[in-house]
Structure formats: C-alpha cells, structure tokens
Amino acid sequence: MASKLRVIIFLGSVREGRLGIRVAKFMKTQLESLGFEATIFDPVELQYPLLVKPLHFYRNQSEAPKMLIETNKQIKEADAFVVVSAEYNHSIPPALSNMLDHYPGSSFSYRPAGIVCYSPGIYGGMRAAMQLRSFLGEMGMLTVSNIFGIPKVHESIDETGSPTNSHMQSGAGSLIAQLKWAAEALKNHREKFGTP
C-alpha cells in the first residue's frame, strides 16, 4: 500500500477573533478524508517571532531555534502545501509572509501548493490570493490553478470547522483533486529524476 501524501497547511492569521482557524480545521478534515496526512502550522501555536534572522542565515544550523529546525524538516518532507489566507488591507497577512520567510525557498521547491482564501465580505480574499500566486512561486512552490475562495466565511464554517453549506465541500474537493494530482506527479518525478 502506498504511503499517504503529506501536506502542511499554513494558517496565515494571528488576529484576535480570527476566522482562519475554522478554515484550517475544515481543510485538514477534507484533506484527511481524501487520503492525505495533514499538519497545521499555526503561527499562534508555534510562536514565530518577527523575522530578524531566517533559518538559512545561520552558518551553523545547530545554533538556530529548535522550532525552526524541526518545522523545516517537516516542510522538506511534505509532498504538498495548502496556504490558508485572510486578506488584510487587500493584501497578504503579515503573519503569513513572516512565517514562510523564516525558511529558504529550497525547503519548498518542486512541490505544489493550493491557495485557500477567505473573508467575511463578498470577495472571499481573492486580492490576497492573486498576490500569493507570485509570492509562493518565488518561494519555489507550484500553485495549482484552482483557488478555493470562501466569501462570508463566518456564515460558511462554524467554530468547530464544520461546513454549513454545500459549496464548502465541493470547493475544497476541486482544489484537493488538483493538489493530489500535482503532488503525486511531482513526487514521482522527484524520485525518478531528482531536481535541477
């Protein structure tokens, strides 16, 4: 039996009363139900400091914070990523870019990423999603074409991460189908040919 694909869900909000934790829990459940092994990287739980010295700036990696060394290992072992992003001032939340910028782009390279964005308004965080395509690409990730946008997120997912409408499962399913295909293809290619 083939091993499960490993995915890391990057949660991009630390704001008081954040709704993103609902989205991250929902996506974790959906991914696991479709055969992934999913882990959430929550900047509140992991307590990322404001970026002063990223992991790759340590000449001696053993001097880097233990949390960064351990999470970087998980990132490098992942087959895919899902980025759960709010939209702050029509842009990427600073907690999200701060978290990802702690690691070198080589840790993410040649793996696919899916973008899940949300907002309490009608646009579902799409302006941040457009900027994330460019940002994640520069980090070495290959984003799938489908973006799962969730407008009126407070009405779409409850506090436990359970969906309240049918759009949630169909929208997540479309994104995950593309992510799974890309993750399997890229994993097979890395294993057969390596990376440049």
PDB file of C-alpha atoms in Angstrom:
ATOM      1  CA  MET A   1       0.000   0.000   0.000  1.00  0.00           C
ATOM      2  CA  ALA A   2       1.360   3.425  -0.980  1.00  0.00           C
ATOM      3  CA  SER A   3       2.174   5.836   1.817  1.00  0.00           C
ATOM      4  CA  LYS A   4      -0.102   8.820   2.327  1.00  0.00           C
ATOM      5  CA  LEU A   5       0.793  12.130   0.763  1.00  0.00           C
ATOM      6  CA  ARG A   6       1.937  14.580   3.424  1.00  0.00           C
ATOM      7  CA  VAL A   7       0.573  18.112   3.323  1.00  0.00           C
ATOM      8  CA  ILE A   8       1.283  21.114   5.522  1.00  0.00           C
ATOM      9  CA  ILE A   9      -1.470  23.677   5.995  1.00  0.00           C
ATOM     10  CA  PHE A  10      -0.020  27.136   6.627  1.00  0.00           C
ATOM     11  CA  LEU A  11      -2.501  29.241   8.586  1.00  0.00           C
ATOM     12  CA  GLY A  12      -1.837  32.911   7.988  1.00  0.00           C
ATOM     13  CA  SER A  13      -3.657  34.836  10.711  1.00  0.00           C
ATOM     14  CA  VAL A  14      -2.912  35.729  14.312  1.00  0.00           C
ATOM     15  CA  ARG A  15      -5.512  38.462  14.670  1.00  0.00           C
ATOM     16  CA  GLU A  16      -7.855  38.425  17.654  1.00  0.00           C
ATOM     17  CA  GLY A  17     -11.136  36.740  16.751  1.00  0.00           C
ATOM     18  CA  ARG A  18      -9.563  35.214  13.646  1.00  0.00           C
ATOM     19  CA  LEU A  19     -11.773  33.074  11.432  1.00  0.00           C
ATOM     20  CA  GLY A  20      -8.896  31.325   9.693  1.00  0.00           C
ATOM     21  CA  ILE A  21      -8.636  28.619  12.341  1.00  0.00           C
ATOM     22  CA  ARG A  22     -12.095  27.434  11.254  1.00  0.00           C
ATOM     23  CA  VAL A  23     -10.899  27.234   7.650  1.00  0.00           C
ATOM     24  CA  ALA A  24      -7.697  25.402   8.588  1.00  0.00           C
ATOM     25  CA  LYS A  25      -9.635  22.816  10.626  1.00  0.00           C
ATOM     26  CA  PHE A  26     -12.105  22.339   7.779  1.00  0.00           C
ATOM     27  CA  MET A  27      -9.320  21.868   5.221  1.00  0.00           C
ATOM     28  CA  LYS A  28      -7.491  19.427   7.487  1.00  0.00           C
ATOM     29  CA  THR A  29     -10.628  17.284   7.749  1.00  0.00           C
ATOM     30  CA  GLN A  30     -11.224  17.414   3.988  1.00  0.00           C
ATOM     31  CA  LEU A  31      -7.617  16.535   3.153  1.00  0.00           C
ATOM     32  CA  GLU A  32      -7.546  13.648   5.614  1.00  0.00           C
ATOM     33  CA  SER A  33     -10.835  12.288   4.269  1.00  0.00           C
ATOM     34  CA  LEU A  34      -9.231  12.170   0.819  1.00  0.00           C
ATOM     35  CA  GLY A  35      -6.133  10.286   1.915  1.00  0.00           C
ATOM     36  CA  PHE A  36      -3.657  12.981   2.936  1.00  0.00           C
ATOM     37  CA  GLU A  37      -1.713  13.170   6.180  1.00  0.00           C
ATOM     38  CA  ALA A  38      -2.261  16.806   7.171  1.00  0.00           C
ATOM     39  CA  THR A  39      -0.466  19.058   9.677  1.00  0.00           C
ATOM     40  CA  ILE A  40      -1.412  22.649  10.527  1.00  0.00           C
ATOM     41  CA  PHE A  41       1.343  25.224  11.035  1.00  0.00           C
ATOM     42  CA  ASP A  42      -0.362  27.845  13.204  1.00  0.00           C
ATOM     43  CA  PRO A  43       1.778  30.946  13.879  1.00  0.00           C
ATOM     44  CA  VAL A  44      -0.024  31.448  17.194  1.00  0.00           C
ATOM     45  CA  GLU A  45       0.836  27.968  18.467  1.00  0.00           C
ATOM     46  CA  LEU A  46       4.342  27.889  17.006  1.00  0.00           C
ATOM     47  CA  GLN A  47       5.027  31.481  18.148  1.00  0.00           C
ATOM     48  CA  TYR A  48       7.059  32.718  15.217  1.00  0.00           C
ATOM     49  CA  PRO A  49       8.951  35.841  16.222  1.00  0.00           C
ATOM     50  CA  LEU A  50       9.054  38.897  13.989  1.00  0.00           C
ATOM     51  CA  LEU A  51      11.603  37.897  11.358  1.00  0.00           C
ATOM     52  CA  VAL A  52      15.108  39.052  12.264  1.00  0.00           C
ATOM     53  CA  LYS A  53      17.220  36.064  11.241  1.00  0.00           C
ATOM     54  CA  PRO A  54      15.790  33.370   8.961  1.00  0.00           C
ATOM     55  CA  LEU A  55      16.930  29.779   9.271  1.00  0.00           C
ATOM     56  CA  HIS A  56      19.190  29.938   6.226  1.00  0.00           C
ATOM     57  CA  PHE A  57      21.142  32.872   7.705  1.00  0.00           C
ATOM     58  CA  TYR A  58      22.592  30.645  10.415  1.00  0.00           C
ATOM     59  CA  ARG A  59      26.023  29.456   9.257  1.00  0.00           C
ATOM     60  CA  ASN A  60      25.838  26.763  11.917  1.00  0.00           C
ATOM     61  CA  GLN A  61      22.311  25.323  11.713  1.00  0.00           C
ATOM     62  CA  SER A  62      22.643  23.854  15.203  1.00  0.00           C
ATOM     63  CA  GLU A  63      22.538  27.418  16.560  1.00  0.00           C
ATOM     64  CA  ALA A  64      19.125  28.092  15.018  1.00  0.00           C
ATOM     65  CA  PRO A  65      15.984  27.883  17.193  1.00  0.00           C
ATOM     66  CA  LYS A  66      14.898  24.267  17.647  1.00  0.00           C
ATOM     67  CA  MET A  67      11.377  25.065  16.427  1.00  0.00           C
ATOM     68  CA  LEU A  68      12.718  26.306  13.089  1.00  0.00           C
ATOM     69  CA  ILE A  69      14.924  23.252  12.606  1.00  0.00           C
ATOM     70  CA  GLU A  70      12.067  20.848  13.384  1.00  0.00           C
ATOM     71  CA  THR A  71       9.458  22.648  11.260  1.00  0.00           C
ATOM     72  CA  ASN A  72      11.893  22.998   8.356  1.00  0.00           C
ATOM     73  CA  LYS A  73      12.389  19.217   8.431  1.00  0.00           C
ATOM     74  CA  GLN A  74       8.604  18.756   8.213  1.00  0.00           C
ATOM     75  CA  ILE A  75       8.396  21.216   5.312  1.00  0.00           C
ATOM     76  CA  LYS A  76      11.131  19.401   3.379  1.00  0.00           C
ATOM     77  CA  GLU A  77       9.386  16.052   3.939  1.00  0.00           C
ATOM     78  CA  ALA A  78       5.980  17.340   2.782  1.00  0.00           C
ATOM     79  CA  ASP A  79       4.563  16.416  -0.617  1.00  0.00           C
ATOM     80  CA  ALA A  80       2.285  19.445  -0.889  1.00  0.00           C
ATOM     81  CA  PHE A  81       1.188  22.624   0.859  1.00  0.00           C
ATOM     82  CA  VAL A  82      -2.097  24.409   1.448  1.00  0.00           C
ATOM     83  CA  VAL A  83      -1.961  28.098   2.312  1.00  0.00           C
ATOM     84  CA  VAL A  84      -4.973  29.417   4.228  1.00  0.00           C
ATOM     85  CA  SER A  85      -5.017  33.184   3.928  1.00  0.00           C
ATOM     86  CA  ALA A  86      -7.166  36.035   5.079  1.00  0.00           C
ATOM     87  CA  GLU A  87      -6.907  39.402   3.342  1.00  0.00           C
ATOM     88  CA  TYR A  88      -5.520  42.331   5.331  1.00  0.00           C
ATOM     89  CA  ASN A  89      -5.774  45.723   3.635  1.00  0.00           C
ATOM     90  CA  HIS A  90      -6.323  43.936   0.300  1.00  0.00           C
ATOM     91  CA  SER A  91      -3.056  42.076   0.741  1.00  0.00           C
ATOM     92  CA  ILE A  92      -1.279  39.047   2.254  1.00  0.00           C
ATOM     93  CA  PRO A  93      -1.467  38.927   6.070  1.00  0.00           C
ATOM     94  CA  PRO A  94       1.903  39.849   7.614  1.00  0.00           C
ATOM     95  CA  ALA A  95       1.839  36.790   9.896  1.00  0.00           C
ATOM     96  CA  LEU A  96       1.742  34.540   6.821  1.00  0.00           C
ATOM     97  CA  SER A  97       4.681  36.094   4.981  1.00  0.00           C
ATOM     98  CA  ASN A  98       6.597  36.364   8.278  1.00  0.00           C
ATOM     99  CA  MET A  99       6.125  32.634   8.937  1.00  0.00           C
ATOM    100  CA  LEU A 100       7.126  31.498   5.435  1.00  0.00           C
ATOM    101  CA  ASP A 101      10.082  33.881   5.208  1.00  0.00           C
ATOM    102  CA  HIS A 102      11.758  32.097   8.126  1.00  0.00           C
ATOM    103  CA  TYR A 103      12.673  29.303   5.669  1.00  0.00           C
ATOM    104  CA  PRO A 104      14.712  29.148   2.472  1.00  0.00           C
ATOM    105  CA  GLY A 105      12.903  28.692  -0.824  1.00  0.00           C
ATOM    106  CA  SER A 106      14.751  25.412  -1.310  1.00  0.00           C
ATOM    107  CA  SER A 107      12.692  23.886   1.504  1.00  0.00           C
ATOM    108  CA  PHE A 108       9.516  24.287  -0.598  1.00  0.00           C
ATOM    109  CA  SER A 109      10.870  23.692  -4.097  1.00  0.00           C
ATOM    110  CA  TYR A 110       9.234  21.411  -6.640  1.00  0.00           C
ATOM    111  CA  ARG A 111       6.121  20.798  -4.545  1.00  0.00           C
ATOM    112  CA  PRO A 112       2.591  22.004  -5.315  1.00  0.00           C
ATOM    113  CA  ALA A 113       0.581  24.445  -3.251  1.00  0.00           C
ATOM    114  CA  GLY A 114      -3.120  25.155  -3.063  1.00  0.00           C
ATOM    115  CA  ILE A 115      -4.459  28.565  -2.077  1.00  0.00           C
ATOM    116  CA  VAL A 116      -7.492  28.806   0.192  1.00  0.00           C
ATOM    117  CA  CYS A 117      -8.558  32.367   0.893  1.00  0.00           C
ATOM    118  CA  TYR A 118     -11.440  33.793   2.836  1.00  0.00           C
ATOM    119  CA  SER A 119     -13.076  36.951   4.123  1.00  0.00           C
ATOM    120  CA  PRO A 120     -16.260  37.992   5.870  1.00  0.00           C
ATOM    121  CA  GLY A 121     -17.093  40.039   2.751  1.00  0.00           C
ATOM    122  CA  ILE A 122     -18.236  39.003  -0.717  1.00  0.00           C
ATOM    123  CA  TYR A 123     -14.829  38.741  -2.413  1.00  0.00           C
ATOM    124  CA  GLY A 124     -13.501  35.817  -0.372  1.00  0.00           C
ATOM    125  CA  GLY A 125      -9.961  37.148  -0.040  1.00  0.00           C
ATOM    126  CA  MET A 126      -9.237  36.939  -3.779  1.00  0.00           C
ATOM    127  CA  ARG A 127      -6.998  40.017  -3.864  1.00  0.00           C
ATOM    128  CA  ALA A 128      -4.635  38.358  -1.384  1.00  0.00           C
ATOM    129  CA  ALA A 129      -4.825  35.122  -3.384  1.00  0.00           C
ATOM    130  CA  MET A 130      -3.591  36.867  -6.529  1.00  0.00           C
ATOM    131  CA  GLN A 131      -0.576  38.195  -4.643  1.00  0.00           C
ATOM    132  CA  LEU A 132       0.033  34.785  -3.082  1.00  0.00           C
ATOM    133  CA  ARG A 133       0.449  33.190  -6.522  1.00  0.00           C
ATOM    134  CA  SER A 134       3.501  35.346  -7.111  1.00  0.00           C
ATOM    135  CA  PHE A 135       4.835  35.069  -3.558  1.00  0.00           C
ATOM    136  CA  LEU A 136       4.537  31.274  -3.372  1.00  0.00           C
ATOM    137  CA  GLY A 137       6.101  30.917  -6.807  1.00  0.00           C
ATOM    138  CA  GLU A 138       9.125  32.874  -5.628  1.00  0.00           C
ATOM    139  CA  MET A 139       9.335  30.507  -2.655  1.00  0.00           C
ATOM    140  CA  GLY A 140       9.627  27.589  -5.096  1.00  0.00           C
ATOM    141  CA  MET A 141       6.071  26.262  -4.870  1.00  0.00           C
ATOM    142  CA  LEU A 142       3.965  25.453  -7.941  1.00  0.00           C
ATOM    143  CA  THR A 143       0.423  26.646  -7.290  1.00  0.00           C
ATOM    144  CA  VAL A 144      -2.468  24.672  -8.761  1.00  0.00           C
ATOM    145  CA  SER A 145      -4.845  26.656 -10.956  1.00  0.00           C
ATOM    146  CA  ASN A 146      -7.897  26.273  -8.724  1.00  0.00           C
ATOM    147  CA  ILE A 147      -8.226  28.795  -5.898  1.00  0.00           C
ATOM    148  CA  PHE A 148     -10.763  27.996  -3.211  1.00  0.00           C
ATOM    149  CA  GLY A 149     -12.273  31.312  -2.167  1.00  0.00           C
ATOM    150  CA  ILE A 150     -14.685  31.490   0.754  1.00  0.00           C
ATOM    151  CA  PRO A 151     -16.852  34.628   0.942  1.00  0.00           C
ATOM    152  CA  LYS A 152     -18.845  35.294   4.106  1.00  0.00           C
ATOM    153  CA  VAL A 153     -16.644  32.778   5.896  1.00  0.00           C
ATOM    154  CA  HIS A 154     -18.360  33.379   9.250  1.00  0.00           C
ATOM    155  CA  GLU A 155     -21.566  32.025   7.701  1.00  0.00           C
ATOM    156  CA  SER A 156     -19.891  29.165   5.809  1.00  0.00           C
ATOM    157  CA  ILE A 157     -17.961  27.337   8.557  1.00  0.00           C
ATOM    158  CA  ASP A 158     -18.837  27.037  12.229  1.00  0.00           C
ATOM    159  CA  GLU A 159     -16.447  27.314  15.191  1.00  0.00           C
ATOM    160  CA  THR A 160     -15.585  23.605  15.041  1.00  0.00           C
ATOM    161  CA  GLY A 161     -14.564  23.768  11.382  1.00  0.00           C
ATOM    162  CA  SER A 162     -17.759  22.120  10.113  1.00  0.00           C
ATOM    163  CA  PRO A 163     -19.240  23.433   6.837  1.00  0.00           C
ATOM    164  CA  THR A 164     -22.682  24.995   6.811  1.00  0.00           C
ATOM    165  CA  ASN A 165     -23.287  24.855   3.044  1.00  0.00           C
ATOM    166  CA  SER A 166     -22.594  22.522   0.123  1.00  0.00           C
ATOM    167  CA  HIS A 167     -20.206  24.973  -1.588  1.00  0.00           C
ATOM    168  CA  MET A 168     -17.612  24.259   1.066  1.00  0.00           C
ATOM    169  CA  GLN A 169     -17.120  20.571   0.302  1.00  0.00           C
ATOM    170  CA  SER A 170     -17.360  20.921  -3.483  1.00  0.00           C
ATOM    171  CA  GLY A 171     -14.977  23.900  -3.495  1.00  0.00           C
ATOM    172  CA  ALA A 172     -12.450  22.122  -1.293  1.00  0.00           C
ATOM    173  CA  GLY A 173     -12.815  18.957  -3.350  1.00  0.00           C
ATOM    174  CA  SER A 174     -11.937  20.731  -6.612  1.00  0.00           C
ATOM    175  CA  LEU A 175      -8.796  22.231  -5.109  1.00  0.00           C
ATOM    176  CA  ILE A 176      -7.731  18.986  -3.427  1.00  0.00           C
ATOM    177  CA  ALA A 177      -8.214  16.959  -6.623  1.00  0.00           C
ATOM    178  CA  GLN A 178      -5.751  19.217  -8.450  1.00  0.00           C
ATOM    179  CA  LEU A 179      -3.369  19.269  -5.487  1.00  0.00           C
ATOM    180  CA  LYS A 180      -3.358  15.474  -5.210  1.00  0.00           C
ATOM    181  CA  TRP A 181      -2.686  15.002  -8.923  1.00  0.00           C
ATOM    182  CA  ALA A 182       0.177  17.507  -8.857  1.00  0.00           C
ATOM    183  CA  ALA A 183       1.619  16.133  -5.607  1.00  0.00           C
ATOM    184  CA  GLU A 184       1.708  12.576  -6.949  1.00  0.00           C
ATOM    185  CA  ALA A 185       3.158  13.647 -10.310  1.00  0.00           C
ATOM    186  CA  LEU A 186       5.866  15.821  -8.786  1.00  0.00           C
ATOM    187  CA  LYS A 187       6.737  13.240  -6.138  1.00  0.00           C
ATOM    188  CA  ASN A 188       7.141  10.550  -8.798  1.00  0.00           C
ATOM    189  CA  HIS A 189       9.284  12.852 -10.917  1.00  0.00           C
ATOM    190  CA  ARG A 190      11.498  13.912  -7.988  1.00  0.00           C
ATOM    191  CA  GLU A 191      12.030  10.276  -7.028  1.00  0.00           C
ATOM    192  CA  LYS A 192      12.826   9.211 -10.605  1.00  0.00           C
ATOM    193  CA  PHE A 193      14.859  12.183 -11.828  1.00  0.00           C
ATOM    194  CA  GLY A 194      15.736  14.290  -8.767  1.00  0.00           C
ATOM    195  CA  THR A 195      15.614  18.085  -9.016  1.00  0.00           C
ATOM    196  CA  PRO A 196      17.760  20.551 -11.006  1.00  0.00           C
TER     197      PRO A 196
END
